[in-house]
C-alpha cells in the first residue's frame, strides 16, 4: 500500500490540470489510509477480541475503519469519471457507509444469529449499491467520450467482481463463525482483495492521462 502511495504521488506530481488532480488526490488518499490501517493491524493496535458465546473471535477492527473511508473515495473516483450528479454520488456513498457500518455491527455482534443477520443487511446494501453502479452510473458514463466510457466499464467490472468477494470471504472466514476459512487464509484473501481493489484500481484509472483528459463534468 505504501509503494502504491509513493507511485501515485510520483505520477501525480507533474499534473497541473485541476480535474485530473482530483483523481490523483483521491486515489493517493485511498492507499495512504490503507497503509496506515495495515500498520495498525500489524502492530496489534487495530485488533481486538469479541466473545461470541464462549468463543473469543479475533476481530481486526482497523479493516472497517479503512473501508469506511476508502470505499466512499473509490466510489467518488468512479462517479467523477462517469460525470455523475450530486444526488447519484450521495446515494452511492450513503449506501456504502450503511454497508460498512452494518458490516461493522456484524463483526461485533455477540451471537452467531445476529452476526449473520447484520451480514445479510450489509450485503443487501452492497447489492443496492451495485445496482446503482450498473444502472444510473453506467448510463452517465455513456454520455462521456467512448474512451472514458470504456475505462469506466473496465473499472466498474473490476469493482463488481472484487467487492462481491468481500462478504463471501467474511461469511466463510472466522467472522462468519462457520469456521470454513481459517484466520490465516481469510487475512491473506482480504489482503489480495484490498491490494487489487485499491492499488490495482488506481493503476488502471491513472495510467491513461489522455483518457482522463476527456472527462467532462455534469451540466
Ligand atoms: C463486509 C461484511 C458484511 C457484508 C458485506 C461486507 C462488504 C465489504 C466490502 C468491502 C469493500 C472494501 C474495499 C476495500 C478496498 O479498497 C463488511 C465484509 C457486504 C464490499 C473495496
mmCIF file with all atom_site columns, N, CA and C in Angstrom, residues 170-208:
data_model
loop_
_atom_site.group_PDB
_atom_site.id
_atom_site.type_symbol
_atom_site.label_atom_id
_atom_site.label_alt_id
_atom_site.label_comp_id
_atom_site.label_asym_id
_atom_site.label_entity_id
_atom_site.label_seq_id
_atom_site.pdbx_PDB_ins_code
_atom_site.Cartn_x
_atom_site.Cartn_y
_atom_site.Cartn_z
_atom_site.occupancy
_atom_site.B_iso_or_equiv
_atom_site.pdbx_formal_charge
_atom_site.auth_seq_id
_atom_site.auth_comp_id
_atom_site.auth_asym_id
_atom_site.auth_atom_id
_atom_site.pdbx_PDB_model_num
ATOM 1   N N  . UNK A 1 170 ? -15.840 -12.938 4.205   1.00 0.00 ? 170 UNK A N  1
ATOM 2   C CA . UNK A 1 170 ? -16.274 -12.654 5.597   1.00 0.00 ? 170 UNK A CA 1
ATOM 3   C C  . UNK A 1 170 ? -17.096 -13.816 6.165   1.00 0.00 ? 170 UNK A C  1
ATOM 4   N N  . UNK A 1 171 ? -18.079 -14.257 5.380   1.00 0.00 ? 171 UNK A N  1
ATOM 5   C CA . UNK A 1 171 ? -19.004 -15.280 5.910   1.00 0.00 ? 171 UNK A CA 1
ATOM 6   C C  . UNK A 1 171 ? -18.324 -16.653 5.986   1.00 0.00 ? 171 UNK A C  1
ATOM 7   N N  . UNK A 1 172 ? -17.377 -16.921 5.055   1.00 0.00 ? 172 UNK A N  1
ATOM 8   C CA . UNK A 1 172 ? -16.653 -18.205 5.101   1.00 0.00 ? 172 UNK A CA 1
ATOM 9   C C  . UNK A 1 172 ? -15.543 -18.171 6.140   1.00 0.00 ? 172 UNK A C  1
ATOM 10  N N  . UNK A 1 173 ? -15.071 -16.961 6.468   1.00 0.00 ? 173 UNK A N  1
ATOM 11  C CA . UNK A 1 173 ? -13.950 -16.816 7.397   1.00 0.00 ? 173 UNK A CA 1
ATOM 12  C C  . UNK A 1 173 ? -14.376 -16.900 8.861   1.00 0.00 ? 173 UNK A C  1
ATOM 13  N N  . UNK A 1 174 ? -13.473 -16.468 9.742   1.00 0.00 ? 174 UNK A N  1
ATOM 14  C CA . UNK A 1 174 ? -13.737 -16.607 11.174  1.00 0.00 ? 174 UNK A CA 1
ATOM 15  C C  . UNK A 1 174 ? -14.925 -15.755 11.623  1.00 0.00 ? 174 UNK A C  1
ATOM 16  N N  . UNK A 1 175 ? -15.131 -14.590 10.981  1.00 0.00 ? 175 UNK A N  1
ATOM 17  C CA . UNK A 1 175 ? -16.241 -13.710 11.366  1.00 0.00 ? 175 UNK A CA 1
ATOM 18  C C  . UNK A 1 175 ? -17.589 -14.394 11.210  1.00 0.00 ? 175 UNK A C  1
ATOM 19  N N  . UNK A 1 176 ? -17.719 -15.235 10.174  1.00 0.00 ? 176 UNK A N  1
ATOM 20  C CA . UNK A 1 176 ? -18.989 -15.898 9.897   1.00 0.00 ? 176 UNK A CA 1
ATOM 21  C C  . UNK A 1 176 ? -19.305 -17.002 10.904  1.00 0.00 ? 176 UNK A C  1
ATOM 22  N N  . UNK A 1 177 ? -18.336 -17.366 11.706  1.00 0.00 ? 177 UNK A N  1
ATOM 23  C CA . UNK A 1 177 ? -18.430 -18.393 12.759  1.00 0.00 ? 177 UNK A CA 1
ATOM 24  C C  . UNK A 1 177 ? -18.706 -19.816 12.237  1.00 0.00 ? 177 UNK A C  1
ATOM 25  N N  . UNK A 1 178 ? -18.689 -20.006 10.904  1.00 0.00 ? 178 UNK A N  1
ATOM 26  C CA . UNK A 1 178 ? -18.876 -21.371 10.392  1.00 0.00 ? 178 UNK A CA 1
ATOM 27  C C  . UNK A 1 178 ? -17.550 -22.135 10.402  1.00 0.00 ? 178 UNK A C  1
ATOM 28  N N  . UNK A 1 179 ? -16.444 -21.348 10.498  1.00 0.00 ? 179 UNK A N  1
ATOM 29  C CA . UNK A 1 179 ? -15.129 -21.978 10.590  1.00 0.00 ? 179 UNK A CA 1
ATOM 30  C C  . UNK A 1 179 ? -14.691 -22.693 9.321   1.00 0.00 ? 179 UNK A C  1
ATOM 31  N N  . UNK A 1 180 ? -15.094 -22.173 8.144   1.00 0.00 ? 180 UNK A N  1
ATOM 32  C CA . UNK A 1 180 ? -14.714 -22.826 6.892   1.00 0.00 ? 180 UNK A CA 1
ATOM 33  C C  . UNK A 1 180 ? -13.305 -22.376 6.469   1.00 0.00 ? 180 UNK A C  1
ATOM 34  N N  . UNK A 1 181 ? -13.044 -21.063 6.602   1.00 0.00 ? 181 UNK A N  1
ATOM 35  C CA . UNK A 1 181 ? -11.759 -20.496 6.190   1.00 0.00 ? 181 UNK A CA 1
ATOM 36  C C  . UNK A 1 181 ? -10.996 -20.056 7.440   1.00 0.00 ? 181 UNK A C  1
ATOM 37  N N  . UNK A 1 182 ? -9.830  -20.662 7.743   1.00 0.00 ? 182 UNK A N  1
ATOM 38  C CA . UNK A 1 182 ? -9.081  -20.248 8.941   1.00 0.00 ? 182 UNK A CA 1
ATOM 39  C C  . UNK A 1 182 ? -8.595  -18.796 8.836   1.00 0.00 ? 182 UNK A C  1
ATOM 40  N N  . UNK A 1 183 ? -8.272  -18.196 9.992   1.00 0.00 ? 183 UNK A N  1
ATOM 41  C CA . UNK A 1 183 ? -7.901  -16.774 10.044  1.00 0.00 ? 183 UNK A CA 1
ATOM 42  C C  . UNK A 1 183 ? -6.753  -16.436 9.092   1.00 0.00 ? 183 UNK A C  1
ATOM 43  N N  . UNK A 1 184 ? -5.773  -17.337 8.992   1.00 0.00 ? 184 UNK A N  1
ATOM 44  C CA . UNK A 1 184 ? -4.608  -17.092 8.130   1.00 0.00 ? 184 UNK A CA 1
ATOM 45  C C  . UNK A 1 184 ? -5.041  -16.868 6.683   1.00 0.00 ? 184 UNK A C  1
ATOM 46  N N  . UNK A 1 185 ? -5.883  -17.757 6.162   1.00 0.00 ? 185 UNK A N  1
ATOM 47  C CA . UNK A 1 185 ? -6.320  -17.670 4.764   1.00 0.00 ? 185 UNK A CA 1
ATOM 48  C C  . UNK A 1 185 ? -7.279  -16.518 4.547   1.00 0.00 ? 185 UNK A C  1
ATOM 49  N N  . UNK A 1 186 ? -8.105  -16.248 5.566   1.00 0.00 ? 186 UNK A N  1
ATOM 50  C CA . UNK A 1 186 ? -9.021  -15.117 5.465   1.00 0.00 ? 186 UNK A CA 1
ATOM 51  C C  . UNK A 1 186 ? -8.216  -13.814 5.352   1.00 0.00 ? 186 UNK A C  1
ATOM 52  N N  . UNK A 1 187 ? -7.187  -13.684 6.206   1.00 0.00 ? 187 UNK A N  1
ATOM 53  C CA . UNK A 1 187 ? -6.345  -12.487 6.200   1.00 0.00 ? 187 UNK A CA 1
ATOM 54  C C  . UNK A 1 187 ? -5.651  -12.340 4.845   1.00 0.00 ? 187 UNK A C  1
ATOM 55  N N  . UNK A 1 188 ? -5.141  -13.456 4.318   1.00 0.00 ? 188 UNK A N  1
ATOM 56  C CA . UNK A 1 188 ? -4.469  -13.425 3.010   1.00 0.00 ? 188 UNK A CA 1
ATOM 57  C C  . UNK A 1 188 ? -5.459  -13.007 1.919   1.00 0.00 ? 188 UNK A C  1
ATOM 58  N N  . UNK A 1 189 ? -6.669  -13.545 1.986   1.00 0.00 ? 189 UNK A N  1
ATOM 59  C CA . UNK A 1 189 ? -7.678  -13.227 0.961   1.00 0.00 ? 189 UNK A CA 1
ATOM 60  C C  . UNK A 1 189 ? -8.035  -11.740 0.999   1.00 0.00 ? 189 UNK A C  1
ATOM 61  N N  . UNK A 1 190 ? -8.249  -11.199 2.207   1.00 0.00 ? 190 UNK A N  1
ATOM 62  C CA . UNK A 1 190 ? -8.580  -9.768  2.312   1.00 0.00 ? 190 UNK A CA 1
ATOM 63  C C  . UNK A 1 190 ? -7.419  -8.907  1.814   1.00 0.00 ? 190 UNK A C  1
ATOM 64  N N  . UNK A 1 191 ? -6.188  -9.375  2.051   1.00 0.00 ? 191 UNK A N  1
ATOM 65  C CA . UNK A 1 191 ? -5.041  -8.587  1.616   1.00 0.00 ? 191 UNK A CA 1
ATOM 66  C C  . UNK A 1 191 ? -4.978  -8.523  0.089   1.00 0.00 ? 191 UNK A C  1
ATOM 67  N N  . UNK A 1 192 ? -5.178  -9.667  -0.560  1.00 0.00 ? 192 UNK A N  1
ATOM 68  C CA . UNK A 1 192 ? -5.160  -9.689  -2.035  1.00 0.00 ? 192 UNK A CA 1
ATOM 69  C C  . UNK A 1 192 ? -6.311  -8.826  -2.574  1.00 0.00 ? 192 UNK A C  1
ATOM 70  N N  . UNK A 1 193 ? -7.496  -8.948  -1.964  1.00 0.00 ? 193 UNK A N  1
ATOM 71  C CA . UNK A 1 193 ? -8.638  -8.144  -2.410  1.00 0.00 ? 193 UNK A CA 1
ATOM 72  C C  . UNK A 1 193 ? -8.357  -6.656  -2.243  1.00 0.00 ? 193 UNK A C  1
ATOM 73  N N  . UNK A 1 194 ? -7.838  -6.273  -1.068  1.00 0.00 ? 194 UNK A N  1
ATOM 74  C CA . UNK A 1 194 ? -7.562  -4.857  -0.792  1.00 0.00 ? 194 UNK A CA 1
ATOM 75  C C  . UNK A 1 194 ? -6.519  -4.289  -1.755  1.00 0.00 ? 194 UNK A C  1
ATOM 76  N N  . UNK A 1 195 ? -5.461  -5.074  -2.005  1.00 0.00 ? 195 UNK A N  1
ATOM 77  C CA . UNK A 1 195 ? -4.425  -4.584  -2.934  1.00 0.00 ? 195 UNK A CA 1
ATOM 78  C C  . UNK A 1 195 ? -5.001  -4.400  -4.336  1.00 0.00 ? 195 UNK A C  1
ATOM 79  N N  . UNK A 1 196 ? -5.806  -5.359  -4.781  1.00 0.00 ? 196 UNK A N  1
ATOM 80  C CA . UNK A 1 196 ? -6.376  -5.250  -6.131  1.00 0.00 ? 196 UNK A CA 1
ATOM 81  C C  . UNK A 1 196 ? -7.388  -4.121  -6.206  1.00 0.00 ? 196 UNK A C  1
ATOM 82  N N  . UNK A 1 197 ? -8.255  -4.004  -5.181  1.00 0.00 ? 197 UNK A N  1
ATOM 83  C CA . UNK A 1 197 ? -9.331  -3.008  -5.230  1.00 0.00 ? 197 UNK A CA 1
ATOM 84  C C  . UNK A 1 197 ? -8.815  -1.585  -5.048  1.00 0.00 ? 197 UNK A C  1
ATOM 85  N N  . UNK A 1 198 ? -7.620  -1.443  -4.478  1.00 0.00 ? 198 UNK A N  1
ATOM 86  C CA . UNK A 1 198 ? -7.084  -0.097  -4.258  1.00 0.00 ? 198 UNK A CA 1
ATOM 87  C C  . UNK A 1 198 ? -5.946  0.216   -5.222  1.00 0.00 ? 198 UNK A C  1
ATOM 88  N N  . UNK A 1 199 ? -4.841  -0.539  -5.117  1.00 0.00 ? 199 UNK A N  1
ATOM 89  C CA . UNK A 1 199 ? -3.679  -0.241  -5.973  1.00 0.00 ? 199 UNK A CA 1
ATOM 90  C C  . UNK A 1 199 ? -3.995  -0.632  -7.429  1.00 0.00 ? 199 UNK A C  1
ATOM 91  N N  . UNK A 1 200 ? -4.559  -1.832  -7.636  1.00 0.00 ? 200 UNK A N  1
ATOM 92  C CA . UNK A 1 200 ? -4.915  -2.267  -8.993  1.00 0.00 ? 200 UNK A CA 1
ATOM 93  C C  . UNK A 1 200 ? -5.872  -1.278  -9.634  1.00 0.00 ? 200 UNK A C  1
ATOM 94  N N  . UNK A 1 201 ? -6.923  -0.914  -8.920  1.00 0.00 ? 201 UNK A N  1
ATOM 95  C CA . UNK A 1 201 ? -7.912  0.057   -9.395  1.00 0.00 ? 201 UNK A CA 1
ATOM 96  C C  . UNK A 1 201 ? -7.224  1.390   -9.740  1.00 0.00 ? 201 UNK A C  1
ATOM 97  N N  . UNK A 1 202 ? -6.368  1.867   -8.848  1.00 0.00 ? 202 UNK A N  1
ATOM 98  C CA . UNK A 1 202 ? -5.699  3.158   -9.043  1.00 0.00 ? 202 UNK A CA 1
ATOM 99  C C  . UNK A 1 202 ? -4.781  3.149   -10.260 1.00 0.00 ? 202 UNK A C  1
ATOM 100 N N  . UNK A 1 203 ? -4.059  2.048   -10.439 1.00 0.00 ? 203 UNK A N  1
ATOM 101 C CA . UNK A 1 203 ? -3.143  1.970   -11.579 1.00 0.00 ? 203 UNK A CA 1
ATOM 102 C C  . UNK A 1 203 ? -3.944  2.001   -12.886 1.00 0.00 ? 203 UNK A C  1
ATOM 103 N N  . UNK A 1 204 ? -5.018  1.229   -12.953 1.00 0.00 ? 204 UNK A N  1
ATOM 104 C CA . UNK A 1 204 ? -5.842  1.213   -14.176 1.00 0.00 ? 204 UNK A CA 1
ATOM 105 C C  . UNK A 1 204 ? -6.429  2.611   -14.427 1.00 0.00 ? 204 UNK A C  1
ATOM 106 N N  . UNK A 1 205 ? -6.898  3.261   -13.355 1.00 0.00 ? 205 UNK A N  1
ATOM 107 C CA . UNK A 1 205 ? -7.510  4.587   -13.506 1.00 0.00 ? 205 UNK A CA 1
ATOM 108 C C  . UNK A 1 205 ? -6.507  5.641   -13.973 1.00 0.00 ? 205 UNK A C  1
ATOM 109 N N  . UNK A 1 206 ? -5.330  5.652   -13.320 1.00 0.00 ? 206 UNK A N  1
ATOM 110 C CA . UNK A 1 206 ? -4.417  6.775   -13.529 1.00 0.00 ? 206 UNK A CA 1
ATOM 111 C C  . UNK A 1 206 ? -3.400  6.561   -14.644 1.00 0.00 ? 206 UNK A C  1
ATOM 112 N N  . UNK A 1 207 ? -3.329  5.333   -15.163 1.00 0.00 ? 207 UNK A N  1
ATOM 113 C CA . UNK A 1 207 ? -2.251  5.088   -16.133 1.00 0.00 ? 207 UNK A CA 1
ATOM 114 C C  . UNK A 1 207 ? -2.522  5.818   -17.456 1.00 0.00 ? 207 UNK A C  1
ATOM 115 N N  . UNK A 1 208 ? -3.778  6.167   -17.716 1.00 0.00 ? 208 UNK A N  1
ATOM 116 C CA . UNK A 1 208 ? -4.071  6.773   -19.002 1.00 0.00 ? 208 UNK A CA 1
ATOM 117 C C  . UNK A 1 208 ? -4.481  8.238   -18.877 1.00 0.00 ? 208 UNK A C  1
#
